[in-house]
Amino acid sequence: MNARQRDENPAGIHLPLDPLPGHTSRGRLERVLRRGEFAVTTELNPPDSADPEDVYNRARIFDGWVDAINAVDASGANCHMSSVGICALLTRMGYAPIMQIACRDKNRIAIQGDVLGGAAMGVANMLCLTGDGVQAGDQPGAKPVFDLDSMSLLETCRIMRDNGKFLSGRKLTTPPQLFLGAAVNPFAPPFDFRPIHLGKKIAAGAQFVQTQYCFDVPMFKTFMQSARDLGHTEKVFILVGVGPLASAKTAKWIRSNVPGIHIPDAVIKRLEGAQDQKKEGKRLCIDIINEVKEIPGVAGVHVMAYRQEEYVAEIVDESGVLKGRQPWKREIRRDDQLVANRLDHILHDDLTETQVDMVKTAH
């Protein structure tokens, strides 16, 4: 692969990048898509932990293989580390996160505050979601909010960015520079309405969309034909959701228990007939990528590999979608080890050393 790094801040700070004409953000994902390169995004499943290393360990396995990482916001209505917290950690290290915002848990006041806070940390991409109902999670007694939905959330972010105002009309000192995204599901009925619904999200402000898992390529082709006929593909970047299935048993469970995911019988039969079902699930994902990447209007893939994150690099590599391009990869900085050693000294060694002595030894 081409080792040359692209889309880096010449000042040595990875994000934000210098602004470009026609771009609404200063992030890498928008640049990749607007250049016409096939983009790859993925998801970082949030830890049930307050340890930042749990986030970094999960992010490192994507280094050099993806253009952006979704920071999931309590998907399935289950509590984990917050999307805002994960974004704070990822931007600190130079990663390009996509901050998911679910309307389930916060009202418009809190959401607008999170939008500003995320943008201030260097988050360039925001994915606007309605969110799963609380009954889907492990705390069904929680009070749902749903002050906004995905459509009104998109409009809110667009107003803040383009008009420089809160929903109240109060002016922002510095508007957020954002690349706005949404989720679409071509595989849920009513199927004829899905391209129309995509058009509504584009009108609300969506610039890119990530789809639900695609396991039925012919059905997705039908959706894309309608999207092209309506002119949507000229206005929005469509990233197809793909992912490996661990086994036929897993596929059956997902089909029966996870609303909105369509898995055809042929996929389950293929897995059942394989000697190594997990390996076949990865191969199936690669085959789907190779099919959907040829569909006109497809701008990239969103690889979701829950509890199989180690397969993401293999899937991207073997599919060949990057065509020799290497997305941004975190390089170890010269001062990383010095900082780590000094922190370890402060936490564990004799603390009688004065601050003056510490400054002297640091030099």
Short mmCIF file of C-alpha atoms in Angstrom, two decimals, residues 41-327:
data_model
loop_
_atom_site.label_atom_id
_atom_site.label_comp_id
_atom_site.label_asym_id
_atom_site.label_seq_id
_atom_site.Cartn_x
_atom_site.Cartn_y
_atom_site.Cartn_z
CA THR A 41 -15.74 3.66 7.96
CA THR A 42 -16.23 1.37 10.93
CA GLU A 43 -17.64 1.31 14.46
CA LEU A 44 -15.89 1.35 17.80
CA ASN A 45 -18.04 -0.56 20.23
CA PRO A 46 -17.93 1.48 23.44
CA PRO A 47 -16.51 -0.11 26.59
CA ASP A 48 -18.25 -0.54 29.93
CA SER A 49 -15.27 1.14 31.51
CA ALA A 50 -13.73 4.44 32.56
CA ASP A 51 -10.28 3.41 31.34
CA PRO A 52 -9.20 5.37 28.22
CA GLU A 53 -6.92 2.51 27.18
CA ASP A 54 -10.00 0.39 26.56
CA VAL A 55 -10.93 2.90 23.84
CA TYR A 56 -7.44 3.21 22.40
CA ASN A 57 -6.94 -0.56 22.25
CA ARG A 58 -10.12 -0.87 20.22
CA ALA A 59 -9.17 2.01 17.91
CA ARG A 60 -5.63 0.80 17.19
CA ILE A 61 -6.76 -2.26 15.27
CA PHE A 62 -8.31 0.05 12.65
CA ASP A 63 -5.11 2.07 12.08
CA GLY A 64 -4.40 2.56 8.39
CA TRP A 65 -7.57 0.79 7.23
CA VAL A 66 -10.49 3.18 7.80
CA ASP A 67 -11.21 6.84 7.12
CA ALA A 68 -13.40 7.45 10.16
CA ILE A 69 -14.63 5.62 13.26
CA ASN A 70 -18.20 5.78 14.55
CA ALA A 71 -18.41 6.52 18.27
CA VAL A 72 -21.59 4.62 19.11
CA ASP A 73 -24.18 6.37 21.28
CA ALA A 74 -25.81 3.73 23.53
CA SER A 75 -27.01 1.56 20.66
CA GLY A 76 -29.79 -0.83 21.57
CA ALA A 77 -30.58 1.50 24.48
CA ASN A 78 -27.80 -0.09 26.52
CA CYS A 79 -25.50 2.15 28.54
CA HIS A 80 -21.78 2.27 27.73
CA MET A 81 -19.12 4.99 27.66
CA SER A 82 -20.66 8.04 26.02
CA SER A 83 -20.15 8.97 22.38
CA VAL A 84 -18.90 12.41 23.46
CA GLY A 85 -16.35 10.83 25.80
CA ILE A 86 -15.08 8.45 23.14
CA CYS A 87 -14.77 11.32 20.65
CA ALA A 88 -12.77 13.34 23.19
CA LEU A 89 -10.30 10.46 23.51
CA LEU A 90 -10.09 9.73 19.78
CA THR A 91 -9.56 13.34 18.69
CA ARG A 92 -6.83 13.68 21.33
CA MET A 93 -4.86 11.04 19.41
CA GLY A 94 -5.66 12.37 15.94
CA TYR A 95 -8.35 9.89 14.93
CA ALA A 96 -11.34 11.06 12.87
CA PRO A 97 -14.48 10.06 14.77
CA ILE A 98 -18.08 10.17 13.64
CA MET A 99 -20.01 11.27 16.70
CA GLN A 100 -23.36 9.53 16.89
CA ILE A 101 -26.16 11.51 18.52
CA ALA A 102 -29.31 9.62 19.56
CA CYS A 103 -32.41 11.64 20.41
CA ARG A 104 -33.65 9.08 22.93
CA ASP A 105 -31.73 10.34 25.97
CA LYS A 106 -31.39 14.13 25.66
CA ASN A 107 -33.51 17.17 24.93
CA ARG A 108 -32.62 19.85 22.40
CA ILE A 109 -30.73 21.94 24.98
CA ALA A 110 -28.34 19.11 25.86
CA ILE A 111 -27.99 18.03 22.23
CA GLN A 112 -27.03 21.48 20.97
CA GLY A 113 -24.48 21.70 23.78
CA ASP A 114 -22.99 18.35 22.73
CA VAL A 115 -22.80 19.51 19.11
CA LEU A 116 -20.75 22.54 20.14
CA GLY A 117 -18.62 20.53 22.55
CA GLY A 118 -17.87 17.87 19.95
CA ALA A 119 -16.97 20.44 17.31
CA ALA A 120 -14.70 22.23 19.77
CA MET A 121 -12.82 18.95 20.35
CA GLY A 122 -12.21 18.56 16.62
CA VAL A 123 -15.14 16.29 15.74
CA ALA A 124 -15.96 17.00 12.08
CA ASN A 125 -18.58 14.31 11.45
CA MET A 126 -21.91 13.83 13.22
CA LEU A 127 -24.42 11.06 12.60
CA CYS A 128 -27.97 12.01 13.55
CA LEU A 129 -30.14 9.17 14.87
CA THR A 130 -33.54 8.90 16.49
CA GLY A 131 -32.30 6.04 18.69
CA ASP A 132 -33.76 2.72 19.82
CA GLY A 133 -36.57 2.77 22.36
CA VAL A 134 -35.64 2.20 25.99
CA GLN A 135 -37.61 -1.05 26.01
CA ALA A 136 -34.93 -2.56 23.79
CA GLY A 137 -32.21 -2.14 26.43
CA ASP A 138 -31.36 -3.53 29.82
CA GLN A 139 -32.86 -0.57 31.70
CA PRO A 140 -36.41 -0.43 30.31
CA GLY A 141 -37.52 1.72 33.25
CA ALA A 142 -35.48 4.66 31.94
CA LYS A 143 -37.44 7.71 30.83
CA PRO A 144 -37.21 8.30 27.06
CA VAL A 145 -36.86 11.88 25.84
CA PHE A 146 -37.23 12.03 22.04
CA ASP A 147 -37.54 15.81 22.11
CA LEU A 148 -36.16 15.66 18.56
CA ASP A 149 -36.04 12.90 15.96
CA SER A 150 -33.34 12.19 13.38
CA MET A 151 -34.90 14.59 10.88
CA SER A 152 -35.26 17.54 13.25
CA LEU A 153 -31.81 16.79 14.67
CA LEU A 154 -30.31 17.09 11.19
CA GLU A 155 -32.10 20.40 10.73
CA THR A 156 -30.86 21.60 14.12
CA CYS A 157 -27.21 20.83 13.27
CA ARG A 158 -27.60 22.43 9.85
CA ILE A 159 -29.08 25.61 11.35
CA MET A 160 -26.26 25.82 13.89
CA ARG A 161 -23.66 25.36 11.15
CA ASP A 162 -25.13 27.41 8.30
CA ASN A 163 -27.06 30.10 10.17
CA GLY A 164 -24.83 30.35 13.23
CA LYS A 165 -27.78 30.17 15.60
CA PHE A 166 -29.31 27.99 18.29
CA LEU A 167 -32.88 26.85 17.72
CA SER A 168 -33.92 29.69 20.02
CA GLY A 169 -32.52 32.17 17.50
CA ARG A 170 -29.65 33.21 19.77
CA LYS A 171 -26.45 33.73 17.79
CA LEU A 172 -23.38 31.51 18.08
CA THR A 173 -20.00 33.18 18.48
CA THR A 174 -18.36 30.47 16.34
CA PRO A 175 -20.59 28.05 14.40
CA PRO A 176 -19.57 24.36 14.26
CA GLN A 177 -17.98 23.11 11.03
CA LEU A 178 -19.71 19.80 10.43
CA PHE A 179 -20.17 17.04 7.88
CA LEU A 180 -23.65 15.73 8.65
CA GLY A 181 -24.72 12.11 8.37
CA ALA A 182 -27.80 9.96 8.82
CA ALA A 183 -28.77 6.30 8.84
CA VAL A 184 -31.03 4.64 6.26
CA ASN A 185 -32.46 1.14 6.03
CA PRO A 186 -33.26 -0.03 2.48
CA PHE A 187 -34.23 -3.46 3.83
CA ALA A 188 -37.21 -2.55 6.02
CA PRO A 189 -40.78 -2.19 4.74
CA PRO A 190 -42.34 -0.24 3.18
CA PHE A 191 -39.56 -0.70 0.65
CA ASP A 192 -40.92 1.79 -1.90
CA PHE A 193 -40.86 4.53 0.74
CA ARG A 194 -37.18 4.11 1.64
CA PRO A 195 -35.75 6.16 -1.28
CA ILE A 196 -38.34 8.87 -0.56
CA HIS A 197 -37.35 8.86 3.11
CA LEU A 198 -33.71 9.26 2.08
CA GLY A 199 -34.72 12.35 0.11
CA LYS A 200 -36.32 13.84 3.23
CA LYS A 201 -33.11 13.32 5.17
CA ILE A 202 -31.09 14.96 2.41
CA ALA A 203 -33.46 17.94 2.50
CA ALA A 204 -33.01 18.12 6.28
CA GLY A 205 -29.23 18.33 5.92
CA ALA A 206 -27.72 14.85 5.44
CA GLN A 207 -24.52 14.91 3.39
CA PHE A 208 -23.60 11.25 3.89
CA VAL A 209 -25.59 8.21 4.98
CA GLN A 210 -24.66 4.83 6.38
CA THR A 211 -27.07 1.98 5.67
CA GLN A 212 -28.21 -0.92 7.80
CA TYR A 213 -26.39 -4.23 7.22
CA CYS A 214 -26.64 -5.34 3.60
CA PHE A 215 -27.02 -9.10 3.17
CA ASP A 216 -29.39 -8.90 0.19
CA VAL A 217 -27.56 -7.27 -2.71
CA PRO A 218 -30.42 -7.53 -5.26
CA MET A 219 -32.73 -5.70 -2.83
CA PHE A 220 -30.09 -3.03 -2.32
CA LYS A 221 -29.64 -2.63 -6.09
CA THR A 222 -33.36 -1.91 -6.38
CA PHE A 223 -33.07 0.75 -3.68
CA MET A 224 -30.07 2.34 -5.39
CA GLN A 225 -31.84 2.41 -8.75
CA SER A 226 -34.69 4.39 -7.18
CA ALA A 227 -32.22 6.66 -5.38
CA ARG A 228 -30.48 7.42 -8.68
CA ASP A 229 -33.78 8.02 -10.46
CA LEU A 230 -34.70 10.56 -7.78
CA GLY A 231 -31.33 12.30 -8.08
CA HIS A 232 -30.29 11.46 -4.52
CA THR A 233 -26.87 10.06 -5.42
CA GLU A 234 -25.83 13.47 -6.75
CA LYS A 235 -26.57 15.08 -3.38
CA VAL A 236 -25.45 12.56 -0.76
CA PHE A 237 -22.63 10.07 -0.25
CA ILE A 238 -24.00 6.56 0.40
CA LEU A 239 -21.92 4.16 2.48
CA VAL A 240 -23.23 0.59 2.54
CA GLY A 241 -23.36 -1.22 5.87
CA VAL A 242 -21.57 -4.58 5.75
CA GLY A 243 -20.24 -7.00 8.32
CA PRO A 244 -19.19 -10.61 8.98
CA LEU A 245 -21.56 -13.15 10.48
CA ALA A 246 -19.96 -15.48 13.05
CA SER A 247 -22.20 -18.48 12.28
CA ALA A 248 -25.53 -19.59 10.90
CA LYS A 249 -26.85 -19.71 14.47
CA THR A 250 -25.85 -16.07 14.97
CA ALA A 251 -27.51 -15.10 11.68
CA LYS A 252 -30.76 -16.79 12.70
CA TRP A 253 -30.73 -15.09 16.10
CA ILE A 254 -30.12 -11.66 14.53
CA ARG A 255 -32.89 -12.19 11.99
CA SER A 256 -35.37 -13.12 14.72
CA ASN A 257 -34.36 -10.66 17.43
CA VAL A 258 -32.88 -7.52 15.87
CA PRO A 259 -35.49 -5.37 14.12
CA GLY A 260 -34.56 -3.95 10.74
CA ILE A 261 -31.89 -6.49 9.77
CA HIS A 262 -32.85 -8.65 6.77
CA ILE A 263 -30.89 -11.86 6.23
CA PRO A 264 -32.03 -14.05 3.31
CA ASP A 265 -32.31 -17.82 3.63
CA ALA A 266 -29.54 -18.22 1.05
CA VAL A 267 -27.06 -16.53 3.37
CA ILE A 268 -27.91 -18.87 6.25
CA LYS A 269 -27.66 -21.92 3.98
CA ARG A 270 -24.24 -20.78 2.80
CA LEU A 271 -23.02 -20.53 6.37
CA GLU A 272 -24.56 -23.87 7.37
CA GLY A 273 -22.76 -25.57 4.49
CA ALA A 274 -19.33 -24.22 5.44
CA GLN A 275 -16.76 -26.24 7.35
CA ASP A 276 -15.54 -23.08 9.11
CA GLN A 277 -18.61 -20.86 9.50
CA LYS A 278 -16.75 -17.90 11.00
CA LYS A 279 -14.28 -17.86 8.11
CA GLU A 280 -17.15 -18.20 5.66
CA GLY A 281 -18.93 -15.27 7.32
CA LYS A 282 -15.87 -13.12 6.68
CA ARG A 283 -15.69 -14.34 3.07
CA LEU A 284 -19.38 -13.53 2.61
CA CYS A 285 -18.75 -9.97 3.81
CA ILE A 286 -15.90 -9.55 1.32
CA ASP A 287 -18.06 -10.91 -1.51
CA ILE A 288 -20.83 -8.44 -0.66
CA ILE A 289 -18.35 -5.56 -0.64
CA ASN A 290 -17.08 -6.58 -4.05
CA GLU A 291 -20.66 -6.57 -5.37
CA VAL A 292 -21.89 -3.32 -3.87
CA LYS A 293 -18.77 -1.32 -4.72
CA GLU A 294 -19.67 -1.70 -8.41
CA ILE A 295 -23.16 -0.24 -7.95
CA PRO A 296 -23.36 3.32 -9.33
CA GLY A 297 -23.84 5.84 -6.54
CA VAL A 298 -22.14 3.82 -3.81
CA ALA A 299 -19.42 5.98 -2.26
CA GLY A 300 -18.04 3.59 0.35
CA VAL A 301 -18.72 0.92 2.94
CA HIS A 302 -19.40 1.03 6.65
CA VAL A 303 -17.88 -2.12 8.17
CA MET A 304 -19.66 -3.22 11.36
CA ALA A 305 -17.91 -6.17 12.98
CA TYR A 306 -19.36 -6.49 16.47
CA ARG A 307 -16.99 -8.60 18.61
CA GLN A 308 -15.04 -9.39 15.43
CA GLU A 309 -13.23 -6.07 15.09
CA GLU A 310 -9.95 -7.86 14.40
CA TYR A 311 -11.41 -8.90 11.04
CA VAL A 312 -11.93 -5.35 9.77
CA ALA A 313 -8.38 -4.94 8.44
CA GLU A 314 -8.51 -8.36 6.75
CA ILE A 315 -11.89 -7.63 5.19
CA VAL A 316 -10.80 -4.24 3.85
CA ASP A 317 -7.48 -5.60 2.61
CA GLU A 318 -8.86 -8.69 0.89
CA SER A 319 -11.73 -6.76 -0.72
CA GLY A 320 -9.24 -4.38 -2.37
CA VAL A 321 -11.55 -1.37 -2.00
CA LEU A 322 -8.72 0.96 -1.01
CA LYS A 323 -6.90 0.32 -4.31
CA GLY A 324 -3.51 0.94 -2.76
CA ARG A 325 -4.60 4.01 -0.79
CA GLN A 326 -3.76 4.08 2.89
CA PRO A 327 -6.09 6.03 5.17
#
